[in-house]
Structures are given as structure tokens and as C-alpha cells.
Amino acid sequence: MSASSRASAPPRVLTVAGSDSGGGAGIQADLKTMLALGVHGMSVLTAVTAQNSLGVQGAWELPVEAVRAQYRSVVDDIGVDAVKTGMLSSAELVETVAELIGGTAVPSVVDPVGVSKHGDSLLAASALDSVRTKLLPVATVATPNLDEVAQLTGVEVESEDGMRRAAAAVLAYGPTWVLIKGGHLGGDAVDFLTDGSEEIWLRAPRFDNRHTHGTGCTLASAIASGLAKGQSVPEAVTAAKEYVTGAIAAGFALGGGIGPVDHGWRFGTGGA
């Protein structure tokens, strides 16, 4: 096949995150999301976890030099249109990834993963300050949930009114935009997006479905996919919210605990 007759490559999105052996979150969720949304997913593995529907049984961080080598290997040859970060468990890893992203002139989505869906800690306490001072300042969009907001800023959100205060506290660390995910509140699933001036409230019905493993990874990857396609931040976040809402509605039981969202819900795959 000649070069001229080949299909042009889709937008390229790089995820820098940990592996979920159960396939519901982490790198696996990121790559499934990217495929579903029509971009080419690439990965930099930061950690390997032994993980299933019941929780995280073990985690092994990769050496910083392995993370740096993966990143440079992909970006220097293939290139990238957006970057998404997930599980970065140590201060050294956080600082290395922040430096790499800071030197790559593309949009970045930082999902400051602190605790798994099952309550397992995925971020060393010593790494929190590095997230605040190194990683958040290079983020185009930061996507903390309410537990992560509390970890990072000390702001406890108990109602929608508190989400503005939470957003201001996160924005003070330097991301361009912040999406405060209000999924842990009661009522509708409400998220709040702002850059400090523009404000967008995103609402979706709350489904009676406990199988929501991977929602944070999936949402951040969907946002990065939209940004790689050239969408504005509000456009990318709105489309990502719609995608993840459908994935949650179609989430299915797997194993004996919390099952995953259905990344292929638009195609009738997964547990549908």
C-alpha cells in the first residue's frame, strides 16, 4: 500500500497511568475509552496493580527511568495531541511526569488519583505536595473528585454550594481549568467546570447501578480525547460527561464486587 493511499492517522492521546489487571480502570479503561471515541491511544505504564472487583490486592511502582523512557519513546517518534495522567503513586514519579508534560506543548488532563473505588489508597501522602506544586500547574484540566479535593486542599464539600469554593482552592495551584466531580453527593450527578471566570454546571441523572469502577479514568480519558480532536475545554468536558453517563448506565456485574462501566455502550458491547 502506498503512503498516499493509507488512511490518515487519528488524533493521538497518551495516558500516563497504572494498570488495572481487572480491566475496569487505569490504563485499560483509558485505552478502551480512546478506542470508543475514535482516537489512537498510547500508554506509559507507571505501576502494576493486582486488582479485581473487590479491591486492590497489591501495587508495584515502575522505576522513574522506565516511565521517562516510555514517554520519550512514544512522544519523540509518534507524537501526541493530548496527554492524560492517572495513578502516580510517589513524589518522584509525580515530579518526573510533571516535567515531561510541561515540556510537551499539548493539552493535558490531570486526574489526581488518590483513592480507588474500593477505598484503597493509591497515592503516598508525601506525593500530595508534588501534585499541588508540580503537576497541577501544568494541567489544562484537573478532574478531582470530592475526596481528592479534600486531600489536596482541605476543603470538604457537602453540597453543590461548596463546589465553587473547592474549584477556587484547586485553581489556586495553577491548572487552567478544573472540573469538580460531584458524584459523591446525593441527588443528580453534578459536576462543576470553571477556569475562574466561565462556569458550567453539568448535570446527569443518577442511576441505581453500583457497577461504576473506572468512572474517573474514563471521564479524564474522554476529555483528553476531545481535546486531541481540537474541541475546546467546555466542548470536550460536555461530550465526555455524556459518554461516561452512558457508560455508567450500562455498567455491569463482574466478579464478586463492584463491576466496571461499559466503555463500549454505544456499540452494544460489554454487559448489555
Tab-separated table of C-alpha atoms in Angstrom:
chain	number	residue	atom	x	y	z
A	1	MET	CA	0.000	0.000	0.000
A	2	SER	CA	1.410	3.368	-0.954
A	3	ALA	CA	1.699	6.131	1.621
A	4	SER	CA	-0.789	8.233	-0.308
A	5	SER	CA	-3.489	5.536	-0.190
A	6	ARG	CA	-3.249	4.888	3.555
A	7	ALA	CA	-5.927	6.304	5.827
A	8	SER	CA	-4.738	9.289	7.794
A	9	ALA	CA	-3.928	8.573	11.430
A	10	PRO	CA	-6.500	9.552	14.056
A	11	PRO	CA	-5.664	12.041	16.822
A	12	ARG	CA	-3.122	10.631	19.307
A	13	VAL	CA	-3.728	10.528	23.068
A	14	LEU	CA	-1.181	9.342	25.609
A	15	THR	CA	-2.200	8.017	29.018
A	16	VAL	CA	0.347	8.013	31.830
A	17	ALA	CA	-1.195	5.781	34.478
A	18	GLY	CA	-1.239	2.477	36.324
A	19	SER	CA	-2.513	-0.866	35.123
A	20	ASP	CA	-5.735	-2.436	36.415
A	21	SER	CA	-5.480	-6.197	35.980
A	22	GLY	CA	-9.281	-6.447	36.243
A	23	GLY	CA	-9.664	-4.250	33.162
A	24	GLY	CA	-12.131	-1.753	34.612
A	25	ALA	CA	-9.948	1.254	35.419
A	26	GLY	CA	-6.418	2.561	34.822
A	27	ILE	CA	-4.603	2.097	31.532
A	28	GLN	CA	-7.135	-0.476	30.393
A	29	ALA	CA	-10.101	1.869	30.871
A	30	ASP	CA	-8.181	4.695	29.224
A	31	LEU	CA	-7.384	2.732	26.072
A	32	LYS	CA	-10.949	1.383	25.782
A	33	THR	CA	-12.317	4.912	26.094
A	34	MET	CA	-9.935	6.247	23.462
A	35	LEU	CA	-10.866	3.477	21.035
A	36	ALA	CA	-14.573	4.122	21.605
A	37	LEU	CA	-14.085	7.829	20.915
A	38	GLY	CA	-12.076	7.440	17.732
A	39	VAL	CA	-8.572	8.413	18.830
A	40	HIS	CA	-5.348	6.419	18.889
A	41	GLY	CA	-4.488	5.536	22.480
A	42	MET	CA	-0.894	5.127	23.655
A	43	SER	CA	0.353	4.322	27.133
A	44	VAL	CA	3.084	4.981	29.658
A	45	LEU	CA	2.753	2.477	32.486
A	46	THR	CA	3.548	3.907	35.935
A	47	ALA	CA	2.561	0.976	38.143
A	48	VAL	CA	1.252	-2.564	38.024
A	49	THR	CA	-1.613	-3.451	40.356
A	50	ALA	CA	-3.148	-6.740	41.372
A	51	GLN	CA	-6.734	-5.585	41.242
A	52	ASN	CA	-10.203	-7.033	40.796
A	53	SER	CA	-13.829	-6.175	41.535
A	54	LEU	CA	-13.180	-6.483	45.280
A	55	GLY	CA	-10.242	-4.080	45.572
A	56	VAL	CA	-6.503	-3.635	45.114
A	57	GLN	CA	-4.510	-6.550	46.495
A	58	GLY	CA	-1.084	-5.168	45.597
A	59	ALA	CA	0.699	-2.376	43.711
A	60	TRP	CA	4.219	-2.142	42.308
A	61	GLU	CA	5.528	1.183	41.058
A	62	LEU	CA	7.740	1.228	37.970
A	63	PRO	CA	11.157	2.924	38.167
A	64	VAL	CA	11.231	6.564	37.138
A	65	GLU	CA	13.685	5.774	34.330
A	66	ALA	CA	11.195	3.259	32.867
A	67	VAL	CA	8.420	5.859	32.925
A	68	ARG	CA	10.631	8.513	31.334
A	69	ALA	CA	11.840	6.092	28.637
A	70	GLN	CA	8.290	5.068	27.693
A	71	TYR	CA	7.195	8.698	27.441
A	72	ARG	CA	10.135	9.791	25.307
A	73	SER	CA	9.857	6.698	23.104
A	74	VAL	CA	6.258	7.491	22.209
A	75	VAL	CA	6.349	11.291	22.036
A	76	ASP	CA	9.638	11.611	20.157
A	77	ASP	CA	8.629	9.193	17.391
A	78	ILE	CA	4.825	9.035	17.150
A	79	GLY	CA	3.945	12.421	18.624
A	80	VAL	CA	0.899	13.240	20.690
A	81	ASP	CA	-2.138	15.548	20.592
A	82	ALA	CA	-3.163	15.305	24.270
A	83	VAL	CA	-1.878	13.683	27.457
A	84	LYS	CA	-3.866	12.248	30.388
A	85	THR	CA	-2.404	11.288	33.763
A	86	GLY	CA	-3.799	8.856	36.305
A	87	MET	CA	-2.123	6.877	39.094
A	88	LEU	CA	1.203	8.444	40.080
A	89	SER	CA	1.953	6.984	43.468
A	90	SER	CA	5.193	8.702	44.560
A	91	ALA	CA	6.542	12.243	44.694
A	92	GLU	CA	9.406	11.301	42.392
A	93	LEU	CA	7.019	9.947	39.760
A	94	VAL	CA	4.716	12.958	40.035
A	95	GLU	CA	7.623	15.363	39.550
A	96	THR	CA	9.045	13.395	36.611
A	97	VAL	CA	5.703	13.260	34.797
A	98	ALA	CA	5.042	16.940	35.509
A	99	GLU	CA	8.400	17.806	33.942
A	100	LEU	CA	7.660	15.663	30.876
A	101	ILE	CA	4.195	17.142	30.379
A	102	GLY	CA	5.496	20.660	30.942
A	103	GLY	CA	7.882	20.125	28.029
A	104	THR	CA	5.163	18.836	25.675
A	105	ALA	CA	3.096	21.588	24.051
A	106	VAL	CA	-0.277	19.811	24.003
A	107	PRO	CA	-3.330	19.888	26.293
A	108	SER	CA	-3.100	17.760	29.429
A	109	VAL	CA	-5.792	16.286	31.668
A	110	VAL	CA	-4.689	15.527	35.233
A	111	ASP	CA	-6.816	13.059	37.162
A	112	PRO	CA	-5.240	13.319	40.642
A	113	VAL	CA	-5.984	9.732	41.638
A	114	GLY	CA	-5.822	9.387	45.392
A	115	VAL	CA	-8.120	6.548	46.408
A	116	SER	CA	-9.616	3.654	44.441
A	117	LYS	CA	-13.358	2.999	44.168
A	118	HIS	CA	-12.891	0.423	46.929
A	119	GLY	CA	-11.211	2.866	49.329
A	120	ASP	CA	-7.637	1.718	48.697
A	121	SER	CA	-5.020	4.484	48.846
A	122	LEU	CA	-3.151	4.881	45.540
A	123	LEU	CA	-1.098	7.967	46.395
A	124	ALA	CA	1.578	8.284	49.040
A	125	ALA	CA	0.984	11.160	51.450
A	126	SER	CA	4.431	12.503	50.563
A	127	ALA	CA	3.352	12.860	46.923
A	128	LEU	CA	0.458	15.225	47.663
A	129	ASP	CA	2.635	18.310	47.803
A	130	SER	CA	4.252	17.377	44.474
A	131	VAL	CA	0.784	17.085	42.911
A	132	ARG	CA	-0.079	20.554	44.218
A	133	THR	CA	3.159	22.323	43.278
A	134	LYS	CA	4.367	20.440	40.178
A	135	LEU	CA	1.555	18.573	38.440
A	136	LEU	CA	-1.496	20.824	38.810
A	137	PRO	CA	0.352	23.879	37.432
A	138	VAL	CA	0.908	22.093	34.077
A	139	ALA	CA	-2.678	20.820	33.765
A	140	THR	CA	-5.047	22.138	31.133
A	141	VAL	CA	-7.868	20.449	33.051
A	142	ALA	CA	-7.714	18.916	36.535
A	143	THR	CA	-10.512	16.470	37.394
A	144	PRO	CA	-10.586	15.794	41.165
A	145	ASN	CA	-13.498	14.120	42.887
A	146	LEU	CA	-14.631	15.392	46.270
A	147	ASP	CA	-12.347	13.051	48.234
A	148	GLU	CA	-9.370	14.203	46.164
A	149	VAL	CA	-10.353	17.862	46.634
A	150	ALA	CA	-10.289	17.291	50.396
A	151	GLN	CA	-6.904	15.546	50.154
A	152	LEU	CA	-5.379	18.324	48.077
A	153	THR	CA	-6.947	21.452	49.576
A	154	GLY	CA	-8.582	20.541	52.865
A	155	VAL	CA	-11.915	21.817	51.523
A	156	GLU	CA	-14.762	19.475	52.468
A	157	VAL	CA	-17.718	19.685	50.081
A	158	GLU	CA	-21.098	18.609	51.390
A	159	SER	CA	-23.381	20.372	48.900
A	160	GLU	CA	-23.361	21.980	45.457
A	161	ASP	CA	-22.705	25.357	47.089
A	162	GLY	CA	-19.310	24.098	48.234
A	163	MET	CA	-18.189	23.113	44.740
A	164	ARG	CA	-17.326	26.701	43.767
A	165	ARG	CA	-15.150	27.033	46.855
A	166	ALA	CA	-13.483	23.710	46.044
A	167	ALA	CA	-12.819	24.801	42.460
A	168	ALA	CA	-11.230	28.066	43.600
A	169	ALA	CA	-8.969	26.155	46.001
A	170	VAL	CA	-7.784	23.813	43.238
A	171	LEU	CA	-7.380	26.619	40.674
A	172	ALA	CA	-5.077	28.379	43.148
A	173	TYR	CA	-2.488	25.661	42.407
A	174	GLY	CA	-2.365	26.639	38.738
A	175	PRO	CA	-4.419	24.427	36.396
A	176	THR	CA	-6.128	26.343	33.576
A	177	TRP	CA	-9.484	24.660	34.213
A	178	VAL	CA	-10.834	22.480	36.991
A	179	LEU	CA	-13.707	20.013	36.858
A	180	ILE	CA	-15.025	19.265	40.343
A	181	LYS	CA	-16.769	15.901	40.177
A	182	GLY	CA	-19.757	15.848	42.493
A	183	GLY	CA	-20.652	12.190	42.084
A	184	HIS	CA	-20.281	11.563	45.821
A	185	LEU	CA	-23.101	13.989	46.645
A	186	GLY	CA	-26.735	12.931	46.715
A	187	GLY	CA	-29.292	13.735	44.021
A	188	ASP	CA	-28.331	14.176	40.377
A	189	ALA	CA	-24.739	13.552	39.312
A	190	VAL	CA	-23.493	17.141	39.175
A	191	ASP	CA	-20.049	18.317	38.024
A	192	PHE	CA	-18.754	21.889	38.041
A	193	LEU	CA	-16.334	23.172	35.395
A	194	THR	CA	-14.605	26.548	35.654
A	195	ASP	CA	-11.478	28.458	34.711
A	196	GLY	CA	-12.161	31.073	37.356
A	197	SER	CA	-14.387	33.198	35.136
A	198	GLU	CA	-16.521	30.927	32.945
A	199	GLU	CA	-18.718	28.483	34.901
A	200	ILE	CA	-20.507	25.417	33.549
A	201	TRP	CA	-22.698	23.069	35.575
A	202	LEU	CA	-23.058	19.591	34.107
A	203	ARG	CA	-25.981	17.504	35.325
A	204	ALA	CA	-27.000	13.934	34.636
A	205	PRO	CA	-29.462	11.553	36.250
A	206	ARG	CA	-28.072	9.269	38.938
A	207	PHE	CA	-28.545	5.615	38.029
A	208	ASP	CA	-29.304	2.885	40.521
A	209	ASN	CA	-26.208	0.950	39.458
A	210	ARG	CA	-23.328	0.130	41.799
A	211	HIS	CA	-21.083	-1.008	38.930
A	212	THR	CA	-19.124	2.206	38.446
A	213	HIS	CA	-15.496	1.054	38.598
A	214	GLY	CA	-13.335	3.200	36.316
A	215	THR	CA	-15.543	6.299	36.077
A	216	GLY	CA	-12.756	8.782	36.889
A	217	CYS	CA	-10.240	7.278	34.485
A	218	THR	CA	-12.880	7.049	31.791
A	219	LEU	CA	-14.027	10.649	32.169
A	220	ALA	CA	-10.482	12.064	32.102
A	221	SER	CA	-9.591	9.980	29.042
A	222	ALA	CA	-12.755	11.086	27.274
A	223	ILE	CA	-11.871	14.736	27.960
A	224	ALA	CA	-8.343	14.194	26.619
A	225	SER	CA	-9.794	12.524	23.522
A	226	GLY	CA	-11.990	15.554	22.846
A	227	LEU	CA	-9.095	17.961	23.323
A	228	ALA	CA	-6.965	15.894	20.920
A	229	LYS	CA	-9.717	16.312	18.323
A	230	GLY	CA	-9.466	20.083	18.683
A	231	GLN	CA	-12.504	20.667	20.885
A	232	SER	CA	-12.495	23.484	23.420
A	233	VAL	CA	-12.362	22.511	27.092
A	234	PRO	CA	-16.106	23.116	27.647
A	235	GLU	CA	-16.937	21.123	24.495
A	236	ALA	CA	-14.627	18.249	25.442
A	237	VAL	CA	-15.901	18.080	29.021
A	238	THR	CA	-19.562	18.214	27.975
A	239	ALA	CA	-19.063	15.400	25.452
A	240	ALA	CA	-17.072	13.377	27.986
A	241	LYS	CA	-19.820	13.750	30.596
A	242	GLU	CA	-22.360	12.431	28.086
A	243	TYR	CA	-20.130	9.467	27.229
A	244	VAL	CA	-19.389	8.483	30.831
A	245	THR	CA	-23.062	8.883	31.821
A	246	GLY	CA	-23.970	6.285	29.222
A	247	ALA	CA	-21.116	4.054	30.347
A	248	ILE	CA	-22.319	4.207	33.969
A	249	ALA	CA	-25.911	3.438	32.963
A	250	ALA	CA	-24.640	0.323	31.161
A	251	GLY	CA	-22.190	-0.738	33.881
A	252	PHE	CA	-22.301	-4.471	34.506
A	253	ALA	CA	-21.570	-7.008	37.237
A	254	LEU	CA	-18.177	-8.687	37.037
A	255	GLY	CA	-16.680	-10.757	39.841
A	256	GLY	CA	-17.962	-10.537	43.379
A	257	GLY	CA	-17.691	-6.780	43.960
A	258	ILE	CA	-18.029	-3.536	42.014
A	259	GLY	CA	-18.166	-4.105	38.273
A	260	PRO	CA	-16.930	-1.717	35.558
A	261	VAL	CA	-18.663	0.879	33.470
A	262	ASP	CA	-19.316	-0.241	29.898
A	263	HIS	CA	-16.824	1.559	27.653
A	264	GLY	CA	-18.474	0.100	24.550
A	265	TRP	CA	-22.031	1.049	25.450
A	266	ARG	CA	-22.572	2.910	22.188
A	267	PHE	CA	-21.745	-0.272	20.280
A	268	GLY	CA	-23.848	-2.636	22.370
A	269	THR	CA	-20.833	-4.416	23.892
A	270	GLY	CA	-19.905	-5.177	27.496
A	271	GLY	CA	-22.683	-6.380	29.752
A	272	ALA	CA	-25.562	-5.001	27.693
